[in-house]
Amino acid sequence: MASLLERPLRAAILAAADSPFVQRTVSRYGMQLGARRFVAGESTDEFLAVAREVNARGFAVACGILGEGVADRAQAIAAADHYCALLRTFAERGIDANVAFKLTHVGLDIDPELAFENAARIAQTARECGNTMRLDMEQSRYVDATLAIYRRLRARFDNVGYVLQSYLLRSMDDLVSTLDLQPNVRFVKGAYLEPPAIAFSEKREVDANYLALVERALASPGYTAIATHDPAIIAHAERIIAERSIPLRGRFEFQMLYGISPALADALVARGYRVRLAVPFGDYWFPYLMRRLAERPANLAFFLRGAFSKR
Ligand SMILES: Cc1cc2nc3c(=O)[nH]c(=O)nc-3n(C[C@H](O)[C@H](O)[C@H](O)COP(=O)(O)OP(=O)(O)OC[C@H]3O[C@@H](n4cnc5c(N)ncnc54)[C@H](O)[C@@H]3O)c2cc1C
């Protein structure tokens, strides 16, 4: 979340993420500008090499093919096919990775039924491979549809998870409404621009709601993914886990984004926690990069340095 100075900058960067002109300009420089810090590469082989390296460092992986807002049915089906193929590859090669994807990558903007069918295919393949999958959470206009699809999947599969964003005012109600399903929930602060009518705007409110959500989830049956790079929130979560004697395996894990706060991630592994890094790959990296820049506008500096040092 941004301080007062960063908020307009964050808003400007997130607005730029929707600009075809900015996308064309940035994409002309390709990965070497800075995206490679956050993205494993553009090909499956580049991803698999990074996934192995990350596993060797003691981390599990959440694999994400970069893609969202797909308007073509065949493209949506192909994305789901790709996830199914990856799950089989992970099983064949003993790679400790699951998959997490956006429903708009598998057809939600085209037809919710198509997105459900594609997500169910991925869940079925994950089950056949003894693995799990997660639905990422996108902009607030998709929350209801994502929760509806999660509930339908959860009625058939016990290996599916979803995400709640602590900046949304509704998230505690959404969590409580799914507790009877013993859910696998990832908690994040939220990476999109949302209006004050539906979202907390102060960092301290977003952080307080994040902790309240995690405490509520850890007090209930299910699995909790604590996805943040915030040292204060991580320390608080560690205290709760110790105070309640929650076992280090089977009830929760910490999660971070590939390329962010590596020292903190390594320290958590060294302290015996299960830690999963979300490792994205693919050629549609622009929106993902812009969200990472918006989270920490200071990242722009090394991004621009990269741009001008290339001239
Ligand atoms: C595993 C995982 C999955 C996610 N899935 C989703 C999702 O489905 N939907 C969604 O809306 N959001 C998702 N996010 C993004 C999330 O909402 C936040 O935008 C992101 O995690 C940054 O917030 P933070 O919790 O690290 O806290 P912040 O308060 O933003 O940051 C805490 C500290 O972390 C470091 N940091 C954070 N971000 C960056 C960055 N970009 N570059 C460098 N340092 C940084 C800084 O040191 C900062 O001081 C996900 C995040 C993770 C870790």
Short mmCIF file of C-alpha atoms and ligand atoms in Angstrom, two decimals:
data_model
loop_
_atom_site.label_atom_id
_atom_site.label_comp_id
_atom_site.label_asym_id
_atom_site.label_seq_id
_atom_site.Cartn_x
_atom_site.Cartn_y
_atom_site.Cartn_z
CA MET A 1 0.00 0.00 0.00
CA ALA A 2 1.18 3.46 -0.69
CA SER A 3 2.00 6.39 1.59
CA LEU A 4 0.34 9.75 0.82
CA LEU A 5 3.11 10.71 -1.64
CA GLU A 6 3.02 7.35 -3.43
CA ARG A 7 -0.77 7.10 -3.79
CA PRO A 8 -1.13 9.34 -6.87
CA LEU A 9 1.98 7.73 -8.36
CA ARG A 10 0.49 4.29 -7.71
CA ALA A 11 -2.77 5.40 -9.35
CA ALA A 12 -0.86 6.79 -12.36
CA ILE A 13 1.14 3.58 -12.81
CA LEU A 14 -1.98 1.40 -12.53
CA ALA A 15 -3.75 3.65 -15.05
CA ALA A 16 -0.75 3.32 -17.39
CA ALA A 17 -1.15 -0.46 -17.11
CA ASP A 18 -4.35 -0.10 -19.14
CA SER A 19 -2.72 2.09 -21.84
CA PRO A 20 -2.00 0.31 -25.18
CA PHE A 21 0.56 3.05 -25.98
CA VAL A 22 2.52 2.47 -22.76
CA GLN A 23 2.25 -1.27 -23.32
CA ARG A 24 3.68 -0.99 -26.85
CA THR A 25 6.50 1.28 -25.67
CA VAL A 26 7.51 -0.87 -22.69
CA SER A 27 7.11 -4.14 -24.60
CA ARG A 28 9.53 -2.81 -27.26
CA TYR A 29 12.33 -3.08 -24.67
CA GLY A 30 11.18 -6.53 -23.64
CA MET A 31 12.21 -8.38 -20.51
CA GLN A 32 15.68 -6.91 -20.02
CA LEU A 33 14.21 -3.62 -18.81
CA GLY A 34 13.35 -5.10 -15.45
CA ALA A 35 10.52 -7.57 -15.85
CA ARG A 36 12.98 -10.46 -15.47
CA ARG A 37 13.37 -9.56 -11.79
CA PHE A 38 9.75 -10.54 -11.24
CA VAL A 39 9.07 -12.99 -14.11
CA ALA A 40 10.79 -16.34 -14.77
CA GLY A 41 10.82 -15.80 -18.53
CA GLU A 42 8.53 -16.08 -21.54
CA SER A 43 8.74 -19.85 -22.23
CA THR A 44 7.71 -22.97 -20.29
CA ASP A 45 11.30 -24.21 -20.32
CA GLU A 46 12.53 -20.94 -18.78
CA PHE A 47 9.86 -21.33 -16.10
CA LEU A 48 10.75 -24.97 -15.36
CA ALA A 49 14.42 -24.04 -14.93
CA VAL A 50 13.52 -21.30 -12.44
CA ALA A 51 11.04 -23.60 -10.63
CA ARG A 52 13.79 -26.18 -10.12
CA GLU A 53 16.17 -23.50 -8.83
CA VAL A 54 13.51 -22.17 -6.46
CA ASN A 55 12.73 -25.72 -5.21
CA ALA A 56 16.46 -26.25 -4.61
CA ARG A 57 16.44 -23.17 -2.35
CA GLY A 58 13.73 -24.85 -0.23
CA PHE A 59 10.64 -23.15 -1.65
CA ALA A 60 7.46 -24.54 -3.13
CA VAL A 61 6.18 -22.77 -6.24
CA ALA A 62 2.86 -21.35 -7.36
CA CYS A 63 3.02 -21.37 -11.14
CA GLY A 64 1.17 -18.66 -13.03
CA ILE A 65 1.00 -18.24 -16.81
CA LEU A 66 0.78 -14.48 -17.41
CA GLY A 67 -2.55 -13.71 -19.04
CA GLU A 68 -5.86 -12.00 -18.18
CA GLY A 69 -8.89 -10.43 -19.80
CA VAL A 70 -8.94 -13.00 -22.62
CA ALA A 71 -11.69 -12.33 -25.19
CA ASP A 72 -11.13 -15.35 -27.47
CA ARG A 73 -12.72 -18.71 -26.54
CA ALA A 74 -9.95 -20.79 -28.16
CA GLN A 75 -7.30 -18.79 -26.29
CA ALA A 76 -9.10 -19.38 -22.98
CA ILE A 77 -9.30 -23.13 -23.63
CA ALA A 78 -5.63 -23.19 -24.68
CA ALA A 79 -4.64 -21.50 -21.41
CA ALA A 80 -6.47 -24.20 -19.42
CA ASP A 81 -4.84 -26.89 -21.57
CA HIS A 82 -1.45 -25.34 -20.78
CA TYR A 83 -2.14 -25.46 -17.03
CA CYS A 84 -3.18 -29.12 -17.27
CA ALA A 85 0.02 -29.95 -19.19
CA LEU A 86 2.12 -28.13 -16.56
CA LEU A 87 0.49 -30.09 -13.72
CA ARG A 88 1.37 -33.35 -15.46
CA THR A 89 4.95 -32.15 -16.02
CA PHE A 90 5.30 -31.24 -12.32
CA ALA A 91 4.16 -34.75 -11.36
CA GLU A 92 6.42 -36.46 -13.91
CA ARG A 93 9.53 -34.44 -12.95
CA GLY A 94 8.92 -34.20 -9.18
CA ILE A 95 8.65 -30.38 -9.22
CA ASP A 96 7.07 -29.00 -6.02
CA ALA A 97 4.67 -26.57 -7.71
CA ASN A 98 0.94 -26.02 -7.99
CA VAL A 99 -0.94 -23.61 -10.26
CA ALA A 100 -2.73 -20.32 -9.59
CA PHE A 101 -4.58 -18.48 -12.32
CA LYS A 102 -6.98 -15.67 -13.12
CA LEU A 103 -10.47 -16.66 -14.22
CA THR A 104 -10.34 -13.94 -16.91
CA HIS A 105 -7.43 -15.90 -18.43
CA VAL A 106 -9.67 -18.95 -18.86
CA GLY A 107 -12.80 -17.22 -20.12
CA LEU A 108 -14.63 -15.28 -17.39
CA ASP A 109 -14.94 -12.19 -19.62
CA ILE A 110 -16.43 -14.40 -22.39
CA ASP A 111 -18.80 -16.69 -20.45
CA PRO A 112 -18.69 -17.64 -16.73
CA GLU A 113 -19.71 -21.18 -17.72
CA LEU A 114 -16.63 -21.47 -19.95
CA ALA A 115 -14.42 -20.24 -17.09
CA PHE A 116 -16.02 -22.77 -14.73
CA GLU A 117 -15.54 -25.67 -17.17
CA ASN A 118 -11.89 -24.72 -17.75
CA ALA A 119 -11.24 -24.30 -14.02
CA ALA A 120 -12.92 -27.66 -13.32
CA ARG A 121 -10.67 -29.35 -15.92
CA ILE A 122 -7.61 -27.88 -14.20
CA ALA A 123 -8.89 -28.97 -10.75
CA GLN A 124 -9.56 -32.50 -12.07
CA THR A 125 -6.06 -32.73 -13.58
CA ALA A 126 -4.54 -31.37 -10.36
CA ARG A 127 -6.43 -34.03 -8.40
CA GLU A 128 -5.20 -36.78 -10.74
CA CYS A 129 -1.66 -35.48 -10.13
CA GLY A 130 -2.11 -35.26 -6.33
CA ASN A 131 -1.85 -31.48 -6.56
CA THR A 132 -3.84 -28.34 -5.86
CA MET A 133 -4.90 -25.18 -7.73
CA ARG A 134 -5.92 -21.66 -6.73
CA LEU A 135 -8.11 -18.97 -8.25
CA ASP A 136 -6.32 -15.60 -8.09
CA MET A 137 -8.47 -12.56 -7.22
CA GLU A 138 -8.67 -9.77 -9.77
CA GLN A 139 -10.44 -6.39 -9.81
CA SER A 140 -13.47 -5.97 -7.51
CA ARG A 141 -15.95 -6.38 -10.39
CA TYR A 142 -14.90 -10.05 -10.59
CA VAL A 143 -15.16 -10.94 -6.87
CA ASP A 144 -18.74 -12.23 -6.92
CA ALA A 145 -18.21 -14.35 -10.04
CA THR A 146 -14.92 -15.72 -8.68
CA LEU A 147 -16.49 -16.69 -5.34
CA ALA A 148 -19.45 -18.28 -7.14
CA ILE A 149 -17.12 -20.39 -9.28
CA TYR A 150 -14.99 -21.26 -6.22
CA ARG A 151 -18.10 -22.56 -4.40
CA ARG A 152 -19.13 -24.70 -7.39
CA LEU A 153 -15.61 -26.15 -7.65
CA ARG A 154 -15.38 -26.71 -3.89
CA ALA A 155 -18.58 -28.77 -4.04
CA ARG A 156 -16.70 -31.25 -6.29
CA PHE A 157 -13.03 -30.84 -5.35
CA ASP A 158 -11.11 -30.53 -2.07
CA ASN A 159 -7.93 -29.34 -3.82
CA VAL A 160 -9.08 -25.84 -4.83
CA GLY A 161 -8.26 -22.53 -3.18
CA TYR A 162 -9.06 -18.88 -3.66
CA VAL A 163 -7.83 -15.43 -2.62
CA LEU A 164 -9.17 -12.59 -0.48
CA GLN A 165 -7.87 -9.00 -0.61
CA SER A 166 -7.69 -7.20 2.73
CA TYR A 167 -8.22 -3.75 1.17
CA LEU A 168 -11.84 -4.70 0.33
CA LEU A 169 -14.44 -3.86 2.99
CA ARG A 170 -16.38 -7.03 2.11
CA SER A 171 -13.52 -9.53 2.62
CA MET A 172 -14.28 -10.53 6.23
CA ASP A 173 -17.88 -11.30 5.27
CA ASP A 174 -16.64 -13.29 2.27
CA LEU A 175 -14.28 -15.27 4.49
CA VAL A 176 -16.94 -16.03 7.10
CA SER A 177 -19.37 -17.08 4.37
CA THR A 178 -16.94 -19.79 3.19
CA LEU A 179 -15.69 -21.13 6.55
CA ASP A 180 -18.17 -24.03 6.43
CA LEU A 181 -16.23 -25.24 3.35
CA GLN A 182 -12.96 -25.48 5.35
CA PRO A 183 -11.43 -23.27 2.67
CA ASN A 184 -7.89 -22.96 1.38
CA VAL A 185 -7.54 -19.17 1.33
CA ARG A 186 -4.65 -16.97 0.33
CA PHE A 187 -4.71 -13.52 1.97
CA VAL A 188 -3.21 -10.55 0.13
CA LYS A 189 -3.46 -6.80 0.61
CA GLY A 190 -4.72 -6.16 -2.95
CA ALA A 191 -2.93 -5.01 -6.09
CA TYR A 192 -5.58 -3.05 -8.01
CA LEU A 193 -7.02 0.46 -7.82
CA GLU A 194 -10.32 0.32 -5.92
CA PRO A 195 -12.60 3.21 -4.89
CA PRO A 196 -12.99 4.28 -1.22
CA ALA A 197 -16.64 3.23 -1.31
CA ILE A 198 -15.59 -0.42 -1.33
CA ALA A 199 -11.95 -0.39 -0.18
CA PHE A 200 -9.88 0.84 2.74
CA SER A 201 -7.55 3.60 1.55
CA GLU A 202 -5.27 3.92 4.58
CA LYS A 203 -2.38 1.41 4.82
CA ARG A 204 -2.96 0.93 8.56
CA GLU A 205 -6.59 -0.06 7.89
CA VAL A 206 -5.59 -2.50 5.13
CA ASP A 207 -2.92 -4.01 7.38
CA ALA A 208 -5.29 -4.28 10.37
CA ASN A 209 -7.91 -6.01 8.23
CA TYR A 210 -5.22 -8.34 6.85
CA LEU A 211 -4.31 -9.46 10.37
CA ALA A 212 -7.95 -9.83 11.38
CA LEU A 213 -8.58 -12.06 8.35
CA VAL A 214 -5.53 -14.23 9.03
CA GLU A 215 -6.40 -14.60 12.73
CA ARG A 216 -9.99 -15.60 11.80
CA ALA A 217 -8.82 -18.14 9.27
CA LEU A 218 -6.17 -19.68 11.55
CA ALA A 219 -8.87 -20.13 14.20
CA SER A 220 -10.97 -22.21 11.75
CA PRO A 221 -10.48 -25.54 9.95
CA GLY A 222 -8.95 -25.12 6.50
CA TYR A 223 -5.64 -23.96 5.04
CA THR A 224 -4.25 -20.43 5.26
CA ALA A 225 -1.75 -18.91 2.82
CA ILE A 226 -0.21 -15.76 4.34
CA ALA A 227 0.90 -13.91 1.19
CA THR A 228 2.81 -10.73 2.00
CA HIS A 229 6.30 -9.24 2.11
CA ASP A 230 5.42 -7.04 5.09
CA PRO A 231 7.85 -7.89 7.94
CA ALA A 232 5.50 -6.54 10.63
CA ILE A 233 2.59 -8.67 9.42
CA ILE A 234 4.79 -11.74 9.12
CA ALA A 235 6.13 -11.24 12.67
CA HIS A 236 2.57 -10.88 13.98
CA ALA A 237 1.47 -14.04 12.17
CA GLU A 238 4.46 -15.93 13.62
CA ARG A 239 3.39 -14.82 17.11
CA ILE A 240 -0.19 -16.03 16.58
CA ILE A 241 1.05 -19.36 15.21
CA ALA A 242 3.38 -19.87 18.20
CA GLU A 243 0.81 -18.76 20.80
CA ARG A 244 -1.80 -21.17 19.41
CA SER A 245 0.72 -24.00 18.89
CA ILE A 246 -0.37 -24.32 15.27
CA PRO A 247 1.72 -27.05 13.60
CA LEU A 248 4.21 -25.77 11.00
CA ARG A 249 2.89 -28.21 8.39
CA GLY A 250 -0.63 -28.83 7.13
CA ARG A 251 -2.46 -25.69 8.29
CA PHE A 252 -0.73 -22.73 6.69
CA GLU A 253 2.16 -21.50 4.61
CA PHE A 254 3.78 -18.18 3.85
CA GLN A 255 3.80 -16.97 0.27
CA MET A 256 5.79 -14.31 -1.55
CA LEU A 257 6.24 -13.08 -5.10
CA TYR A 258 9.30 -14.24 -7.05
CA GLY A 259 11.95 -11.49 -6.97
CA ILE A 260 10.59 -9.60 -3.95
CA SER A 261 12.17 -9.62 -0.47
CA PRO A 262 14.35 -12.72 -1.12
CA ALA A 263 16.25 -12.37 2.17
CA LEU A 264 13.01 -12.39 4.17
CA ALA A 265 11.78 -15.39 2.20
CA ASP A 266 15.02 -17.31 2.84
CA ALA A 267 14.82 -16.44 6.56
CA LEU A 268 11.32 -17.91 6.81
CA VAL A 269 12.49 -21.16 5.20
CA ALA A 270 15.44 -21.21 7.61
CA ARG A 271 12.95 -20.88 10.50
CA GLY A 272 11.25 -24.09 9.30
CA TYR A 273 8.14 -22.64 7.67
CA ARG A 274 6.67 -23.85 4.38
CA VAL A 275 7.12 -20.97 1.95
CA ARG A 276 5.77 -20.82 -1.59
CA LEU A 277 7.00 -18.35 -4.20
CA ALA A 278 4.56 -17.26 -6.89
CA VAL A 279 6.57 -17.57 -10.10
CA PRO A 280 4.89 -16.18 -13.22
CA PHE A 281 6.01 -16.65 -16.81
CA GLY A 282 4.82 -15.85 -20.32
CA ASP A 283 4.92 -13.07 -22.88
CA TYR A 284 1.96 -11.13 -21.46
CA TRP A 285 4.13 -9.74 -18.62
CA PHE A 286 3.30 -6.01 -19.00
CA PRO A 287 0.26 -5.73 -16.65
CA TYR A 288 2.02 -7.88 -14.04
CA LEU A 289 5.16 -5.71 -14.18
CA MET A 290 3.09 -2.53 -13.85
CA ARG A 291 1.35 -3.90 -10.73
CA ARG A 292 4.75 -4.66 -9.21
CA LEU A 293 5.91 -1.13 -10.02
CA ALA A 294 2.71 0.34 -8.56
CA GLU A 295 3.21 -1.57 -5.30
CA ARG A 296 6.59 0.10 -4.86
CA PRO A 297 7.06 3.12 -7.12
CA ALA A 298 10.70 3.13 -6.01
CA ASN A 299 11.05 0.19 -8.42
CA LEU A 300 10.56 2.69 -11.25
CA ALA A 301 14.07 4.01 -10.59
CA PHE A 302 15.85 0.79 -11.55
CA PHE A 303 13.34 0.30 -14.35
CA LEU A 304 14.19 3.69 -15.90
CA ARG A 305 17.89 3.20 -15.19
CA GLY A 306 17.63 0.01 -17.25
CA ALA A 307 15.88 1.93 -20.05
CA PHE A 308 18.44 4.69 -20.39
CA SER A 309 21.52 2.51 -19.82
CA LYS A 310 20.40 0.60 -22.95
CA ARG A 311 20.54 3.74 -25.12
C1 LIG B 1 1.90 -15.03 -3.39
C2 LIG B 1 1.15 -13.77 -3.72
C3 LIG B 1 0.01 -13.85 -4.50
C4 LIG B 1 -0.73 -12.69 -4.80
N1 LIG B 1 -1.93 -12.80 -5.47
C5 LIG B 1 -2.69 -11.68 -5.62
C6 LIG B 1 -4.03 -11.78 -6.14
O1 LIG B 1 -4.52 -12.86 -6.48
N2 LIG B 1 -4.76 -10.62 -6.24
C7 LIG B 1 -4.27 -9.38 -5.82
O2 LIG B 1 -4.99 -8.37 -5.87
N3 LIG B 1 -3.00 -9.27 -5.34
C8 LIG B 1 -2.22 -10.38 -5.24
N4 LIG B 1 -0.96 -10.26 -4.70
C9 LIG B 1 -0.36 -8.91 -4.51
C10 LIG B 1 -0.73 -8.30 -3.19
O3 LIG B 1 -2.08 -7.92 -3.20
C11 LIG B 1 0.12 -7.06 -2.87
O4 LIG B 1 -0.06 -6.10 -3.89
C12 LIG B 1 1.62 -7.37 -2.76
O5 LIG B 1 1.84 -8.54 -2.05
C13 LIG B 1 2.39 -6.24 -2.04
O6 LIG B 1 1.88 -6.07 -0.76
P1 LIG B 1 2.61 -6.56 0.59
O7 LIG B 1 1.68 -7.47 1.30
O8 LIG B 1 3.95 -7.07 0.33
O9 LIG B 1 2.67 -5.26 1.47
P2 LIG B 1 3.28 -3.81 1.23
O10 LIG B 1 2.91 -3.04 2.44
O11 LIG B 1 2.89 -3.29 -0.09
O12 LIG B 1 4.86 -4.06 1.19
C14 LIG B 1 5.57 -4.48 2.32
C15 LIG B 1 7.06 -4.46 1.96
O13 LIG B 1 7.29 -5.45 0.96
C16 LIG B 1 8.18 -5.00 -0.03
N5 LIG B 1 7.47 -4.98 -1.32
C17 LIG B 1 6.15 -5.14 -1.54
N6 LIG B 1 5.85 -5.07 -2.85
C18 LIG B 1 7.03 -4.85 -3.48
C19 LIG B 1 7.39 -4.69 -4.85
N7 LIG B 1 6.49 -4.72 -5.84
N8 LIG B 1 8.69 -4.49 -5.13
C20 LIG B 1 9.63 -4.47 -4.16
N9 LIG B 1 9.36 -4.61 -2.84
C21 LIG B 1 8.08 -4.81 -2.51
C22 LIG B 1 8.61 -3.61 0.40
O14 LIG B 1 9.79 -3.75 1.19
C23 LIG B 1 7.49 -3.16 1.28
O15 LIG B 1 7.92 -2.22 2.25
C24 LIG B 1 -0.24 -11.41 -4.37
C25 LIG B 1 0.92 -11.35 -3.57
C26 LIG B 1 1.60 -12.50 -3.24
C27 LIG B 1 2.81 -12.40 -2.34
#
